Amino acid sequence: MKSFKLALLAMTTALILQGCGSDSDSDESPTSQPDQPDVTQPDQPNIDTEIVGMWSSDDTASGELSTIIFMDDGTYIQTQVDSSQSTSEAGNGMELGSYSVSSTEGKLTATPIFDKNGTSGLSDSVMRYAQVSNGKFILKVDENGNGIIDSNESYRFSETKSESILGPWDFDDADDNELLGLAFLENGTYIYLQVDEDRSVDNSENGMEWGNYTVDAVTGQLTTTIIYDGNAGTGLSEPRTRYARVTGNTALTIEVDDNQDDVIDYEEMFKFSRP
């Protein structure tokens, strides 16, 4: 009986050890993977926000103008003046509309609501794509409609930084559906923009004005000379004494001696803010 008990004990011990071995092998199975640390993917650029700002074409010659302003409310403004600088040239003038950009492929869709520059700008029905790369806005336009962006269908723009007086400004007292704005460029030119609530191209005061400007560093006196006047003498084209004063890079006051009495009255101060 003693030998039988010893044999039974040995068998039980072997079974216990075998079971322990099975558990160990299961834990080390090649199909069991260790926990992986969370990996944060890099943020993808959001082209909707990247194109917001004022952009001037790199391809314009001296005496020409081509700019696009994209605002964060989905509004765009396009201005264009060729070397003729003539108001009778159909492609010269401004365009105002709404836009959207596909964040995945950069497809740019524009809907004009005021078009005073013919087929220039973003008003014609062609495929467009927007891209910002290395600080440049690149507009790709399938102009021949072949479904391919050819090498001569890409246009590069540089940004006009909003600092000091430079960049775009919105008139504070404009009505909700009215556009009244100014933009000062680094090359010493300015753009004045005006479109009323009716947005009629037949209204001669609706449109753009382009000219040269200087600001006296001491007095702030703003001096302008007109190059292109497409809004019937509104804006800065009339001979008046004016001053430009910028506060904190976010507020601009244009003072105009409208009644020419050598005094700037309160109602002769026009306040602008960044769009």
XYZ file of C-alpha atoms in Angstrom:
275
model
C 0.000 0.000 0.000
C 2.824 2.361 0.729
C 4.276 1.995 -2.780
C 0.802 2.630 -4.276
C 0.448 5.910 -2.262
C 3.899 7.060 -3.372
C 3.069 6.342 -6.996
C -0.213 8.244 -6.697
C 1.584 11.208 -5.147
C 4.142 11.233 -7.936
C 1.440 11.191 -10.617
C -0.457 14.034 -8.930
C 2.689 16.131 -8.645
C 3.498 15.553 -12.332
C 0.021 16.626 -13.396
C 0.256 19.811 -11.318
C 3.662 20.666 -12.804
C 2.394 19.967 -16.327
C -0.545 22.320 -15.756
C 1.732 25.068 -14.572
C 3.865 24.583 -17.652
C 0.815 24.971 -19.920
C -0.129 28.267 -18.306
C 3.373 29.604 -18.815
C 3.408 28.565 -22.474
C 0.032 30.258 -23.030
C 1.290 33.547 -21.599
C 4.234 33.526 -24.010
C 2.162 32.709 -27.105
C 3.416 34.567 -30.216
C -0.149 35.769 -30.928
C -0.211 37.835 -27.728
C 1.057 41.387 -28.440
C 2.289 43.831 -25.810
C 0.336 47.045 -25.342
C 1.356 49.709 -27.842
C 1.856 53.293 -26.688
C -0.517 55.898 -28.113
C 1.062 57.700 -31.052
C -0.074 61.269 -31.742
C -0.440 61.885 -35.455
C 0.897 65.223 -36.711
C -1.756 67.867 -37.345
C -2.724 68.176 -40.979
C -2.740 71.720 -42.399
C -6.181 73.287 -42.614
C -6.267 75.057 -45.960
C -9.493 76.828 -45.025
C -7.615 78.925 -42.478
C -4.317 79.088 -44.327
C -5.683 81.072 -47.273
C -7.321 83.743 -45.117
C -5.533 87.029 -45.757
C -4.517 89.327 -48.594
C -2.489 87.928 -51.483
C -0.792 89.758 -54.369
C 0.200 88.024 -57.603
C 3.911 87.392 -58.139
C 3.406 87.569 -61.907
C 2.172 91.148 -62.298
C 4.458 93.638 -63.994
C 5.023 97.199 -62.834
C 1.879 99.242 -63.358
C -0.420 96.230 -62.936
C -2.510 94.974 -60.032
C -3.808 91.506 -59.174
C -4.863 90.699 -55.606
C -7.216 88.357 -53.770
C -8.473 88.855 -50.230
C -9.943 85.805 -48.466
C -11.828 86.650 -45.275
C -12.644 84.211 -42.484
C -16.396 84.725 -42.967
C -16.236 83.007 -46.383
C -16.094 86.230 -48.416
C -13.486 86.978 -51.079
C -12.537 90.140 -52.975
C -10.545 90.023 -56.209
C -9.056 93.115 -57.871
C -7.325 93.414 -61.204
C -5.893 96.232 -63.327
C -3.758 95.571 -66.394
C -1.070 97.789 -67.894
C -3.656 99.877 -69.757
C -5.025 101.084 -66.381
C -8.203 101.911 -68.280
C -11.707 101.794 -66.815
C -13.001 100.909 -70.280
C -11.057 97.636 -70.256
C -13.628 94.962 -69.311
C -11.159 92.826 -67.358
C -10.183 95.677 -65.043
C -12.026 96.197 -61.781
C -13.152 94.217 -58.771
C -15.186 91.154 -57.904
C -16.906 90.272 -54.626
C -18.317 86.889 -53.675
C -18.391 83.905 -51.349
C -15.963 80.981 -51.371
C -15.337 77.567 -49.882
C -12.318 75.275 -49.956
C -12.309 71.480 -49.693
C -9.970 70.589 -46.841
C -9.057 67.252 -48.450
C -8.114 68.231 -52.004
C -8.088 72.034 -51.842
C -10.836 72.480 -54.427
C -11.790 76.160 -54.465
C -15.417 77.041 -55.198
C -16.373 80.701 -55.703
C -19.759 82.340 -56.162
C -19.626 86.007 -57.240
C -22.265 88.417 -55.926
C -20.768 91.536 -57.546
C -18.699 91.288 -60.710
C -17.219 94.396 -62.294
C -14.176 92.882 -64.016
C -15.670 90.703 -66.740
C -14.241 87.209 -66.963
C -11.253 88.095 -64.787
C -11.068 86.765 -61.255
C -12.937 83.730 -59.967
C -16.258 84.210 -61.745
C -15.848 81.868 -64.730
C -16.828 78.196 -64.423
C -13.560 76.258 -64.345
C -11.975 73.898 -61.835
C -9.701 75.611 -59.317
C -7.528 74.366 -56.488
C -5.947 76.357 -53.668
C -2.734 75.497 -51.880
C -0.462 77.325 -49.460
C 3.163 76.227 -49.533
C 6.196 77.921 -47.993
C 4.231 81.092 -47.370
C 2.947 81.292 -50.941
C -0.658 80.989 -52.061
C -0.790 78.833 -55.208
C -3.926 79.022 -57.345
C -4.260 76.165 -59.835
C -6.783 76.701 -62.637
C -7.842 74.143 -65.246
C -8.260 76.855 -67.870
C -8.420 74.552 -70.908
C -10.842 72.146 -69.212
C -8.781 69.025 -69.887
C -9.017 67.806 -66.285
C -5.300 68.355 -65.706
C -3.467 71.293 -64.140
C -0.802 72.077 -66.724
C 2.466 73.780 -65.845
C 1.212 77.141 -67.142
C -2.015 76.964 -65.112
C -0.515 77.628 -61.667
C -0.327 81.161 -60.247
C 1.695 82.180 -57.204
C 0.766 84.939 -54.756
C 2.628 86.534 -51.844
C 0.892 87.591 -48.650
C 0.580 91.202 -47.575
C 1.149 91.071 -43.832
C -1.299 92.944 -41.643
C 1.082 95.150 -39.708
C 1.067 98.872 -39.050
C -1.037 100.386 -41.859
C -0.375 97.494 -44.247
C -3.050 94.981 -45.147
C -6.847 95.101 -45.439
C -9.234 97.220 -43.331
C -13.050 97.172 -42.951
C -15.092 100.305 -42.296
C -16.699 99.974 -38.862
C -19.973 101.698 -39.788
C -20.699 99.758 -42.983
C -24.120 98.114 -43.150
C -24.388 94.319 -42.958
C -24.674 93.795 -46.728
C -22.371 96.653 -47.681
C -18.660 96.516 -48.456
C -16.475 99.498 -47.708
C -12.818 98.828 -47.189
C -9.232 99.873 -47.696
C -6.030 97.949 -48.274
C -2.490 99.283 -48.173
C 0.243 97.339 -49.952
C 3.975 97.199 -49.320
C 4.769 98.642 -52.761
C 3.263 102.010 -51.829
C -0.114 101.498 -53.478
C -3.565 101.373 -51.918
C -6.930 99.883 -52.911
C -10.277 101.401 -51.973
C -13.335 99.121 -52.279
C -17.006 100.022 -52.203
C -20.159 98.006 -52.944
C -23.544 99.053 -51.572
C -26.424 96.808 -50.481
C -27.944 96.688 -53.979
C -24.645 95.423 -55.455
C -25.505 96.875 -58.839
C -22.722 97.186 -61.412
C -24.753 100.034 -62.928
C -24.097 102.154 -59.844
C -20.988 104.110 -60.811
C -19.967 104.474 -57.158
C -19.696 100.701 -56.745
C -16.259 99.438 -57.586
C -12.592 99.897 -56.765
C -9.978 102.587 -56.786
C -6.226 102.052 -56.984
C -3.499 104.599 -56.367
C -0.205 105.514 -54.742
C 0.073 106.655 -51.144
C 2.528 108.019 -48.602
C 2.106 108.607 -44.873
C 4.169 111.298 -43.163
C 6.004 109.630 -40.293
C 5.636 112.698 -38.036
C 2.217 114.191 -38.786
C 0.482 111.081 -40.146
C -0.715 113.008 -43.185
C -1.931 110.629 -45.885
C -1.201 111.701 -49.455
C -2.677 109.808 -52.403
C -2.440 109.966 -56.191
C -4.930 108.065 -58.325
C -3.932 105.370 -60.852
C -7.278 103.735 -61.586
C -10.680 105.114 -60.545
C -13.547 102.693 -61.000
C -15.942 104.116 -58.398
C -16.847 107.582 -59.648
C -14.683 109.697 -57.409
C -15.575 108.153 -54.053
C -12.757 106.971 -51.824
C -9.447 108.796 -51.672
C -9.374 110.299 -55.153
C -10.762 113.743 -54.274
C -8.211 116.405 -53.253
C -8.592 116.601 -49.477
C -6.287 116.851 -46.482
C -6.224 113.429 -44.822
C -4.475 111.760 -41.923
C -4.033 108.048 -41.163
C -3.612 106.904 -37.574
C -3.112 103.271 -36.574
C -3.750 102.109 -33.006
C -2.390 98.788 -31.765
C -2.229 97.273 -35.267
C -5.981 96.600 -35.040
C -7.629 100.002 -35.520
C -7.223 102.600 -38.266
C -8.725 106.087 -38.255
C -8.810 108.092 -41.473
C -9.303 111.792 -40.749
C -10.593 113.850 -43.681
C -10.993 117.622 -43.802
C -14.122 117.330 -45.950
C -15.299 120.901 -45.466
C -11.742 122.174 -45.927
C -11.800 124.437 -42.875
C -8.403 123.145 -41.659
C -10.094 121.438 -38.700
C -10.853 117.728 -38.356
C -14.351 117.511 -36.906
C -15.683 114.403 -35.174
C -17.877 113.465 -38.161
C -14.785 113.664 -40.367
C -13.161 110.725 -38.596
C -13.717 107.309 -40.208
C -12.802 104.216 -38.216
C -11.658 100.897 -39.668
C -10.812 97.513 -38.153
C -9.109 94.369 -39.393
C -11.543 92.058 -41.253
